XYZ file of C-alpha atoms in Angstrom:
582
model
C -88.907 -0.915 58.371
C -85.323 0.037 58.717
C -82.675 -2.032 57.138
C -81.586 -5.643 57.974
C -77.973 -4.868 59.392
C -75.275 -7.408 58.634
C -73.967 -9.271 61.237
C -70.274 -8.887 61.886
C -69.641 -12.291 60.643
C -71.063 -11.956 57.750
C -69.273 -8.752 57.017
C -66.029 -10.115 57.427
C -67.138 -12.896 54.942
C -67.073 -10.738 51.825
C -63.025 -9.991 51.515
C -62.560 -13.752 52.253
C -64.668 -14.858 49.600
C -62.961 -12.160 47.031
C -59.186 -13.659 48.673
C -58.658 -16.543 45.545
C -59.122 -14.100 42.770
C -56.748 -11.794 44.548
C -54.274 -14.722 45.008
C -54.032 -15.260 41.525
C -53.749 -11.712 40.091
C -50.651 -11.536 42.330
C -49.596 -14.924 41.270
C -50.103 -13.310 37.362
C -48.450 -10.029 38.338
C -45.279 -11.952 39.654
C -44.644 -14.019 36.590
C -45.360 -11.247 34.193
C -42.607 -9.731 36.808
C -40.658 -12.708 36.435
C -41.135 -13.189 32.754
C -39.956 -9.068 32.005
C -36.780 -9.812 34.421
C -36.198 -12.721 32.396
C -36.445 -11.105 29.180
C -34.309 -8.405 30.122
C -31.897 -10.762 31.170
C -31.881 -12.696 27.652
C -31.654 -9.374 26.101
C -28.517 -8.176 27.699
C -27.132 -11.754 27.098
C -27.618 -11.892 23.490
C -27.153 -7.852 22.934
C -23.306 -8.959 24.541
C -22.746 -11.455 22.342
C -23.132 -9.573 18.956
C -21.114 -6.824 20.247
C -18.431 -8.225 21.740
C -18.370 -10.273 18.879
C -18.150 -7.027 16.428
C -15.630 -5.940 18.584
C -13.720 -8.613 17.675
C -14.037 -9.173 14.136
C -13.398 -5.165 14.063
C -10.176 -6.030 15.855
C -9.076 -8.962 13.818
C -9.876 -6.796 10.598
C -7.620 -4.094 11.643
C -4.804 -6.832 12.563
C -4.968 -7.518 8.940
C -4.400 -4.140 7.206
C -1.675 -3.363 9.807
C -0.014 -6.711 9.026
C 0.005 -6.078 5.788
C 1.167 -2.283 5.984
C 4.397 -3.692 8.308
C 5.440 -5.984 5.729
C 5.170 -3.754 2.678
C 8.391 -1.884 3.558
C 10.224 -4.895 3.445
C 8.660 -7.051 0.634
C 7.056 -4.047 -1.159
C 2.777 -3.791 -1.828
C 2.665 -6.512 -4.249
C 4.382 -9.702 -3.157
C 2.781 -8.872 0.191
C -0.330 -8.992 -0.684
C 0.074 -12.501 -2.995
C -0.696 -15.037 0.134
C -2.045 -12.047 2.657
C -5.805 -13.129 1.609
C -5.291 -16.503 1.697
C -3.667 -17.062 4.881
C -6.005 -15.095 6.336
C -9.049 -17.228 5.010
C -7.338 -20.337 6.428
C -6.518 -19.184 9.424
C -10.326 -18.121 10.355
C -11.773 -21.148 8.645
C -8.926 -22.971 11.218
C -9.876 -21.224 14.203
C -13.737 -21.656 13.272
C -14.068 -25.317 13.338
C -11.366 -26.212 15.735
C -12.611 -23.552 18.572
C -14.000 -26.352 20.582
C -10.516 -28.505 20.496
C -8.628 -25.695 21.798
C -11.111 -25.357 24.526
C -10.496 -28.523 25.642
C -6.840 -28.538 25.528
C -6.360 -24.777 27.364
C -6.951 -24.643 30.629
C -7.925 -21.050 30.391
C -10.161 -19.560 27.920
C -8.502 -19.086 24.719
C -9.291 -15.477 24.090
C -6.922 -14.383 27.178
C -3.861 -15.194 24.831
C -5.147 -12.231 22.222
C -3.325 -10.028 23.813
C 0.132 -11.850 24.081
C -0.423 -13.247 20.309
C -0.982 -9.267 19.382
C 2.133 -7.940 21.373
C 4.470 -10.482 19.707
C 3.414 -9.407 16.228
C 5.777 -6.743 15.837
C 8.232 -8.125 17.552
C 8.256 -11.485 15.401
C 8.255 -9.231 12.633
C 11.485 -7.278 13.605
C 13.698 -10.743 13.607
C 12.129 -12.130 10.841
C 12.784 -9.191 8.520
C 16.668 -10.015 8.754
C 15.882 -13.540 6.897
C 14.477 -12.120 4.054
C 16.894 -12.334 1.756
C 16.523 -15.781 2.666
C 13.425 -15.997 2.292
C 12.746 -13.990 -0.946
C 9.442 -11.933 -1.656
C 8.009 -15.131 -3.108
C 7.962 -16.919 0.201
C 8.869 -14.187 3.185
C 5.299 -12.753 3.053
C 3.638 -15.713 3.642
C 6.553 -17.182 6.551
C 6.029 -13.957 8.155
C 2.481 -13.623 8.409
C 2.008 -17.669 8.917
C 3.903 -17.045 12.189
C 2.297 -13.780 13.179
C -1.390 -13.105 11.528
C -2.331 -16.534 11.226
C -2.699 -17.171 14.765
C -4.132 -14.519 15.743
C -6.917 -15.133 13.379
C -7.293 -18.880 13.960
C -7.719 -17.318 17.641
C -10.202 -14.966 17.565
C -12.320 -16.656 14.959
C -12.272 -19.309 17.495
C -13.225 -16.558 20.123
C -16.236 -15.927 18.081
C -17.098 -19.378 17.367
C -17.295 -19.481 21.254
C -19.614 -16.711 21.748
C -21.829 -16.969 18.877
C -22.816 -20.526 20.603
C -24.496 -18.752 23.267
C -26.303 -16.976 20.074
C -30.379 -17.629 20.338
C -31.724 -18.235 16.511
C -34.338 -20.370 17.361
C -36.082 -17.793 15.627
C -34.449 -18.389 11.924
C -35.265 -21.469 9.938
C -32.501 -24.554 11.321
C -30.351 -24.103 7.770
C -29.985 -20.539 8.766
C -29.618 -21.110 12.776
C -27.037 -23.654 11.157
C -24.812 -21.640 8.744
C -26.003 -18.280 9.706
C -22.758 -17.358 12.045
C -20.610 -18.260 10.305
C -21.641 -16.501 6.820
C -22.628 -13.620 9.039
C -19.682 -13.543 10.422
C -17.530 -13.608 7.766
C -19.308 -10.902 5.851
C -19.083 -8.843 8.727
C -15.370 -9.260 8.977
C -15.100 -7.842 5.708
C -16.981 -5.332 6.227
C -14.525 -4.224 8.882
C -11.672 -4.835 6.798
C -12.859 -2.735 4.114
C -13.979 0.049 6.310
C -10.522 0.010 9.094
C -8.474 -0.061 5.605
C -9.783 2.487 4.344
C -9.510 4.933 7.696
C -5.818 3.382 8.601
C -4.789 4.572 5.204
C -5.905 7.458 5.575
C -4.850 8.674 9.202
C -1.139 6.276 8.216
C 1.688 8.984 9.499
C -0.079 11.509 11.338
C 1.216 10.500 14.423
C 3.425 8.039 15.920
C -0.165 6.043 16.925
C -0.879 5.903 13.358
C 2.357 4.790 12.014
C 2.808 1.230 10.965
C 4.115 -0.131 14.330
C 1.764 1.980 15.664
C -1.289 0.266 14.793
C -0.017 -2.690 16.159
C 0.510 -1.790 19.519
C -2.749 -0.183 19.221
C -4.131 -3.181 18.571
C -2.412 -5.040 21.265
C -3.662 -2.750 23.877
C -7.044 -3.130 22.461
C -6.853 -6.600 22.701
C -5.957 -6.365 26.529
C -8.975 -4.668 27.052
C -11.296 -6.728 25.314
C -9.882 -10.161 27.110
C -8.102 -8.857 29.704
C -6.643 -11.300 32.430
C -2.952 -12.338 34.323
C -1.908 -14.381 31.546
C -1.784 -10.768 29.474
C 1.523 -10.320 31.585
C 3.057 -12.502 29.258
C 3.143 -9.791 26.428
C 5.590 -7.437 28.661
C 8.813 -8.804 26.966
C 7.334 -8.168 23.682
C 6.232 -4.313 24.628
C 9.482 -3.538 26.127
C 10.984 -4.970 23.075
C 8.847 -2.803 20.563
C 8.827 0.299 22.697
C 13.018 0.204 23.518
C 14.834 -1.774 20.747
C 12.442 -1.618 17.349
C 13.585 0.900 15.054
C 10.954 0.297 13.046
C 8.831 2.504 15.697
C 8.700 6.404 14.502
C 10.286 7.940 17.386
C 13.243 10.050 17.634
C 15.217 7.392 19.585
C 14.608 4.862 17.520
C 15.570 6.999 14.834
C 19.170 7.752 16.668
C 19.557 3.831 17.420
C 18.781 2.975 13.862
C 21.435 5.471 12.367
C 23.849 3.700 14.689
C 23.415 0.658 13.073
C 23.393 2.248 9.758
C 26.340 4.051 9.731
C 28.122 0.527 10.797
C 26.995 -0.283 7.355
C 28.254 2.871 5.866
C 24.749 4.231 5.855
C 22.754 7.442 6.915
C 19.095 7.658 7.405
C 18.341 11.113 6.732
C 14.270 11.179 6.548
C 11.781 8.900 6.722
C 7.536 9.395 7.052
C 4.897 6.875 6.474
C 2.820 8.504 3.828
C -0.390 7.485 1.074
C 2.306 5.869 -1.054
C 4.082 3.931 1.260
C 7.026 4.190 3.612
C 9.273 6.868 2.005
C 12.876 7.673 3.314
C 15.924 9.653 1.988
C 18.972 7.471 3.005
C 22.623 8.458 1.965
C 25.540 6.113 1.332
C 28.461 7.358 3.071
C 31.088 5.236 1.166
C 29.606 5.787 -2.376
C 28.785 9.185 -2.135
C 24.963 8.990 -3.062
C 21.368 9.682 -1.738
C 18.508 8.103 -2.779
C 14.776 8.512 -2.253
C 12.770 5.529 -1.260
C 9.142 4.206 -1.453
C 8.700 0.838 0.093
C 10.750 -1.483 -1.446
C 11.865 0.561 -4.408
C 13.642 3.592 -5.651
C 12.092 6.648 -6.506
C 15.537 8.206 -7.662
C 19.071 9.068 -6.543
C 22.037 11.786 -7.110
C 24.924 11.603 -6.821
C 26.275 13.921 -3.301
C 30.178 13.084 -4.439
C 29.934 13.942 -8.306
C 28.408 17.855 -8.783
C 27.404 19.613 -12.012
C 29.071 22.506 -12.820
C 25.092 24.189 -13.166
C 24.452 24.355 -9.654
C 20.312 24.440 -11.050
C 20.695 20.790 -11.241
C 22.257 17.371 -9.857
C 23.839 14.292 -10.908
C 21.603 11.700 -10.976
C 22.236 8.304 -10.117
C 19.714 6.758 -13.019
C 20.374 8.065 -16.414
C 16.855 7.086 -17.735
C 15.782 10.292 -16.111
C 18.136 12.040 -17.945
C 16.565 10.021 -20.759
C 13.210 11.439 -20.196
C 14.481 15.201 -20.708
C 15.364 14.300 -24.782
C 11.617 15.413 -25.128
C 13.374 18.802 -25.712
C 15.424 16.917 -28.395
C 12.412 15.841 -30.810
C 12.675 17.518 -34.154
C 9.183 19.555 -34.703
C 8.602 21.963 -37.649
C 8.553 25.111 -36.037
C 10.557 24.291 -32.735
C 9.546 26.561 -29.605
C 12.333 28.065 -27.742
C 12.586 27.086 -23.772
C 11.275 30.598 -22.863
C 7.878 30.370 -24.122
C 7.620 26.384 -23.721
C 5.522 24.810 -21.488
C 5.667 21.173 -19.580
C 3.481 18.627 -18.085
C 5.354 15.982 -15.790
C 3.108 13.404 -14.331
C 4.782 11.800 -11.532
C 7.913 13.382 -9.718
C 10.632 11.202 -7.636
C 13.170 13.378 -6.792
C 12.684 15.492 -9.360
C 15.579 14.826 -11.790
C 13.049 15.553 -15.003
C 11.441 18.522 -13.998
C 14.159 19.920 -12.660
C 16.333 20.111 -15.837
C 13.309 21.177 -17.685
C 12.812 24.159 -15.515
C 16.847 24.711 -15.748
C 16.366 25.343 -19.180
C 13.846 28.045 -18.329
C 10.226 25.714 -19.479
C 7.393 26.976 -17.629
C 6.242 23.403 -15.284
C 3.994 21.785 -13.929
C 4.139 18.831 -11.951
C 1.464 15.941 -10.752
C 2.296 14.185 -7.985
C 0.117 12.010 -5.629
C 2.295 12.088 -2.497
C 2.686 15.508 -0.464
C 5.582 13.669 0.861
C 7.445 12.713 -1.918
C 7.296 16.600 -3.248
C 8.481 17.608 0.162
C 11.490 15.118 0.152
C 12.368 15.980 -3.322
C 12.571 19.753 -2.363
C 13.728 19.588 0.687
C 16.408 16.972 0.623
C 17.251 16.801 -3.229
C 17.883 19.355 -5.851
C 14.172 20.522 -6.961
C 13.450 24.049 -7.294
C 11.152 25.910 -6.272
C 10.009 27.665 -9.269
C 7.317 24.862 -10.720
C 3.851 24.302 -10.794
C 3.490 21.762 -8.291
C -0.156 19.720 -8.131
C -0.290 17.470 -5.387
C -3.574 15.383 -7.093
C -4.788 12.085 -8.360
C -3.269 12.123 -12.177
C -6.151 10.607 -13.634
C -8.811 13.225 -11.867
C -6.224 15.944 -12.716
C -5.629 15.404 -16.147
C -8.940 14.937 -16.676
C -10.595 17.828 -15.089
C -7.508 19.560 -17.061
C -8.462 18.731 -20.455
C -11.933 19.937 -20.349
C -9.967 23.695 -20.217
C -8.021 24.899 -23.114
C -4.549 23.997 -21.008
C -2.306 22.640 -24.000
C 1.295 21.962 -23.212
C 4.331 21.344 -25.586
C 5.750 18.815 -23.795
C 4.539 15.957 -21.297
C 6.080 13.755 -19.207
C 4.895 10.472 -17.926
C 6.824 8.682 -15.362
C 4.801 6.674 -12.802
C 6.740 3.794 -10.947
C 6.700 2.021 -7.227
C 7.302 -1.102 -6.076
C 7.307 -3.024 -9.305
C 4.514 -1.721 -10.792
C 2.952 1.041 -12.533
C -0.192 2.378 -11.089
C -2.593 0.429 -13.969
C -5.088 3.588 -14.348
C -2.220 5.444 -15.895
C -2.035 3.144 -18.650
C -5.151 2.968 -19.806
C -6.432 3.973 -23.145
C -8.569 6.694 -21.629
C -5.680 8.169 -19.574
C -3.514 8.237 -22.168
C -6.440 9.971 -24.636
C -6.538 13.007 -22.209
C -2.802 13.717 -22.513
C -3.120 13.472 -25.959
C -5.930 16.252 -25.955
C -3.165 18.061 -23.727
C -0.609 17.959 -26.081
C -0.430 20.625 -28.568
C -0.233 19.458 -32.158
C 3.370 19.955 -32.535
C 4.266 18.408 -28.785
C 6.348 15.535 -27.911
C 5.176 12.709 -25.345
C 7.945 10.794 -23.445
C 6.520 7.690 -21.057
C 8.800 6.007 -18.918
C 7.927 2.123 -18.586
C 9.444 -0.231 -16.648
C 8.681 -3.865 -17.180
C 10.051 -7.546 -18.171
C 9.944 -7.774 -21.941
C 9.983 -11.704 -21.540
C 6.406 -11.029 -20.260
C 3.204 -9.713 -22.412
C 2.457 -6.091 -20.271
C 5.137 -3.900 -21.690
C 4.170 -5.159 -25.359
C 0.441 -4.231 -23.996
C 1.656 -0.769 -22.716
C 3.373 -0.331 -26.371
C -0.084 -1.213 -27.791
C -2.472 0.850 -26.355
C -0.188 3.775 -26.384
C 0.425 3.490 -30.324
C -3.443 3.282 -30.689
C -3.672 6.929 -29.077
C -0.087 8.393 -30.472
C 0.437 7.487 -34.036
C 4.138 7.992 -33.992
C 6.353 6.853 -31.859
C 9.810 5.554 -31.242
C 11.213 3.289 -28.150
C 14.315 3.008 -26.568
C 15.748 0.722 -23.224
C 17.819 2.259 -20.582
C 20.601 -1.027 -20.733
C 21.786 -2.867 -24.353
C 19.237 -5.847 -24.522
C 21.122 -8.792 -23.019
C 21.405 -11.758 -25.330
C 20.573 -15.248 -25.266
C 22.701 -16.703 -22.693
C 22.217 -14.266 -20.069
C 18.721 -14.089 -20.853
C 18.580 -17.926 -20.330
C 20.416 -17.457 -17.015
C 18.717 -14.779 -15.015
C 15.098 -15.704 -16.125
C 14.214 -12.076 -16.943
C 14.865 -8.536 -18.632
C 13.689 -6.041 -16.396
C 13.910 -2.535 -17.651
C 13.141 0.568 -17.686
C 12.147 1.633 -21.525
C 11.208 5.555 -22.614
C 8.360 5.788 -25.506
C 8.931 9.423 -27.441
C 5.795 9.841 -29.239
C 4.095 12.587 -31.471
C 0.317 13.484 -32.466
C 1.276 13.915 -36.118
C 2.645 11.384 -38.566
C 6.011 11.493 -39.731
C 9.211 10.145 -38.586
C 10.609 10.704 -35.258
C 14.078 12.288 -34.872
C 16.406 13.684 -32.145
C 18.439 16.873 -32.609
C 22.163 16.766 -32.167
C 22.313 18.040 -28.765
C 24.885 21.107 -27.837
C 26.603 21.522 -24.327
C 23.793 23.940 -23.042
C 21.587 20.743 -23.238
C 23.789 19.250 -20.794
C 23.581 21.477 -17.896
C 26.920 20.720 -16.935
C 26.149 17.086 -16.215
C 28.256 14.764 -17.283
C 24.972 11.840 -16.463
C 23.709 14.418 -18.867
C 26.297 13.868 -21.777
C 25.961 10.187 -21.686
C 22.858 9.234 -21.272
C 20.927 12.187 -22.649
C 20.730 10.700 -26.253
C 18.738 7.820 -26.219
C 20.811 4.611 -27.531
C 19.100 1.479 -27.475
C 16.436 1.213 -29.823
C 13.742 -1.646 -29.169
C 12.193 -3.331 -32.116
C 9.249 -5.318 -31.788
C 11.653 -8.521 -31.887
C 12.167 -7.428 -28.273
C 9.265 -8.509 -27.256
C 9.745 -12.357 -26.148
C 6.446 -12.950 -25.109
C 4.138 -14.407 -28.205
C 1.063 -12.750 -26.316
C -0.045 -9.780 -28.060
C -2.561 -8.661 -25.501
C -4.446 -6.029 -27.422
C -5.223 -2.245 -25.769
C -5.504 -1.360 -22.241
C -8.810 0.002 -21.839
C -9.962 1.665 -17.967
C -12.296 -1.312 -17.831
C -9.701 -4.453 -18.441
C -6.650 -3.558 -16.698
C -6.662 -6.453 -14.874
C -4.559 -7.119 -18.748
C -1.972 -5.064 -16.567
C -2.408 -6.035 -13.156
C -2.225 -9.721 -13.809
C 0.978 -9.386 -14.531
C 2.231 -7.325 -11.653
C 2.907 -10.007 -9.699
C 6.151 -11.112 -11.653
C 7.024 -8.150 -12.426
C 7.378 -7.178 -8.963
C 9.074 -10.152 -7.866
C 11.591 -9.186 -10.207
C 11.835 -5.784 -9.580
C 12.540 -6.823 -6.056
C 15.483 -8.904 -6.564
C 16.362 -6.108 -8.624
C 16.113 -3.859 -5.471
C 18.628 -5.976 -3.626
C 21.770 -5.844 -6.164
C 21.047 -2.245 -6.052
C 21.144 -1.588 -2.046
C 21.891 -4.100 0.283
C 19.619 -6.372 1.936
C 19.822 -5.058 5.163
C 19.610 -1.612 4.328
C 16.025 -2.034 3.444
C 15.254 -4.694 6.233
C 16.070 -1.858 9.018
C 13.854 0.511 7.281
């Protein structure tokens, strides 16, 4: 029998029945649609948030170091950087926990005024920099910076208090949802602060971009485009300031405008280059007749363009400790070496005053110096020749690296100064033990110190440098003030020469003859060191011990004074405004 056909109606029957089940794999398929859409939603929110706010705290990081590089030339490294960590921490841990107070009280969202608070940094900057003699380097730092860093921090860490609230952790456990942000974003600003250091010092006067001022209005534009909006129009004053009238900025105009002003002063700006040491310039003084070489706020060394030698192989140099430096020659040995066949080590070269009158006498040199700036001042604007070993090195990796050959040299000369303060590594017992293993057993050691001998470090400089040279002898550049001036001015800052030998035995100078002089008459009265310092020099009752390459905070803890000091120094020396206009 053939087959039962299916009636029509019952045919049509079978889809209907199968139409619920259909219904709700659609209805499934649309929220798993729904649900990925959402997802991918959340996703872009929260991948926005962390980096826009890494943008920022990048930003804010970089504000830092180029705050801190602007000031430097003014205030010098170390006084800057006394309050520069702590403002810094207040002002984010202000801008953290008052981000939703200034929400309330803007009618705009705060992180639109970036921009303006970035332009007006280096503009701030510029008119503050005439009050600092006012202001000292105890206090102008931290005026400064309390008017120009400290809100932009407070701002932007109350940008990123604002968008880490749209943050999801409902992941993390509630005391890490709680205090995660902020720890995370607080390690994270370090981080960048570390890491845009570290490249801004590097990259620091390859350009005009990368020059002090530079980085700033870097920054400002980079602030634009990370919160850009009409109130940004507010920053045009400060940009047309910074780009026409601050002659801070590396340009050749600003460079002409800024010898305008000099000269009105009696002042030339010959030079200037923003370089691993610092801000280093060659300025002249018209009325006194002298050029000097500068390194932030301090003196590398001078001449003298009014007084001349009558050996044309050398100048006249303004500071007669580095004429001080060259009685190396003068140290009585047993079998003395002529200059011919002599060879020298100078660690550290300013303008070259030293090495110069040691290759003038025909010693065979060598000279370590950090900068590739500072050499090519020195020989290009000074009176260094050209016929030197010139090493443009870390001393410490040098000299090291140095003493593992059989180099040996008959004389060395250690003279390492800037801003107040010696570089610490320099000092150490370990440094100081490779020059000895460069010295040949008959050589002379002269190491130029400069330091307050009311405080411990010079005594702890002395110390370590007697436990590596067993004979030694030390001398001041000035008489030692007494009592009552002592009593007045708070201080005896110096500069102080150690002669030292690797044998035993007394120390003595030879009576010097006219060839010693060159010609220079800084030479004839300054050449013989004068002003012996006994250990009743030292005022401090703190013996400190030994410098070893592990405890130099011993050193550095003191740097602080001693720069302080050396920067009112500074200012009897040059004018004030001399070194405010850079």
């Amino acid at each position: 029998m053939p087959p039962k056909k299916k009636s029509t109606k019952q045919a049509s029957a079978a889809p209907e029945a199968s139409s619920p089940e259909r219904f709700e794999k659609e209805l499934k398929d649309l929220a798993a649609k729904a649900q990925e859409q959402g997802g991918w939603r959340w996703f872009r929110k929260q991948a926005s948030i962390y980096i826009r706010t890494g943008i920022l705290l990048t930003l804010v990081a970089a504000a830092c170091n180029a705050s801190y590089l602007a000031l430097t030339p003014v205030y010098g490294a170390i006084p800057t950087s006394v309050w520069h960590s702590k403002l810094v921490m207040a002002a984010a841990f202000a801008g953290w926990s008052g981000n939703v107070w200034l929400s309330r009280i803007l009618p705009f969202d705060p992180a639109h005024l970036l921009p303006v608070f970035a332009a007006y940094i280096p503009t701030v900057q510029f008119f503050l920099f005439s009050l600092s003699g006012t202001l000292t380097a105890r206090y102008g730092p931290a005026v400064t910076e309390l008017l120009t860093l400290f809100p932009l921090v407070a701002l932007s860490s109350a940008t990123v208090a604002n968008l880490l609230e749209g943050a999801d952790l409902s992941m993390l456990p509630s005391f890490l949802a709680d205090a995660g942000p902020g720890i995370g974003s607080w390690a994270l600003f370090k981080l960048a602060e570390s890491l845009t250091g570290g490249y801004m010092h590097v990259f620091l006067g390859w350009s005009f971009l990368t020059s002090r001022v530079g980085y700033e209005i870097l920054l400002s534009l980079a602030y634009t485009l990370f919160a850009s909006s009409n109130i940004a129009a507010l920053a045009i004053p400060a940009m047309y300031h910074t780009s026409m009238l601050n002659y801070h900025v590396p340009t050749p105009a600003a460079t002409a405008k800024l010898n305008s002003t000099l000269q009105a002063e009696d002042w030339l700006l010959l030079d200037r280059r923003e370089s691993t040491t610092g801000y280093i310039s060659v300025m002249e003084s018209l009325k006194e007749g002298y050029r000097v070489l500068r390194c932030d706020h301090s003196l590398l060394g001078g001449e003298w363009t009014k007084i001349r030698p009558t050996d044309s192989r050398v100048s006249e140099p303004i500071y007669g400790v580095f004429v001080m430096l060259e009685a190396v020659r003068l140290v009585q040995i047993p079998e003395p070496v002529p200059d011919s066949e002599a060879k020298a080590l100078v660690v550290g070269l300013g303008i070259g005053t030293t090495p110069s009158g040691l290759v003038a006498h025909g010693i065979d040199t060598t000279v370590v110096e950090i900068d590739p700036v500072v050499h090519e001042f020195a020989s290009k604007h000074f009176t260094f020749p050209a016929n030197h070993t010139a090493v443009i090195d870390d001393a410490v990796s040098y000299t090291a690296s140095l003493a593992e050959t059989d180099a040996k040299f008959d004389y060395i000369v250690h003279d390492v100064f800037t801003g107040g303060a010696e570089p610490v590594d320099l000092f150490t017992l370990e440094f100081l033990q490779g020059l000895n293993t460069l010295l040949k057993p008959d050589g002379v050691i002269a190491i130029n110190y400069a330091g307050d001998f009311m405080h411990p470090a010079p005594k702890i400089v002395v110390n370590t440098i007697k436990e590596v040279f067993p004979t030694c002898r030390i001398f001041r550049e000035s008489p030692e003030p007494d009592a009552e001036t002592l009593a007045k001015e708070g201080q005896d800052f110096t500069n102080m020469v150690i002669f030292c030998k690797k044998t035993a035995g007394d120390i003595t100078f030879r009576d010097p003859i006219p060839a010693d002089f060159l010609g220079s008459r800084s030479r004839q009265a300054y050449l013989m060191p004068r002003h012996e310092v006994r250990e009743s020099s030292f005022k401090s009752s703190e013996d400190g011990g030994i410098m070893r390459k592990n405890e130099t905070q011993k050193l550095a803890k003191w740097h602080q004074t001693s720069a302080l000091g050396h920067w009112d120094v500074m200012r009897i020396v040059i004018p004030g405004k001399i070194w405010e206009l850079w």
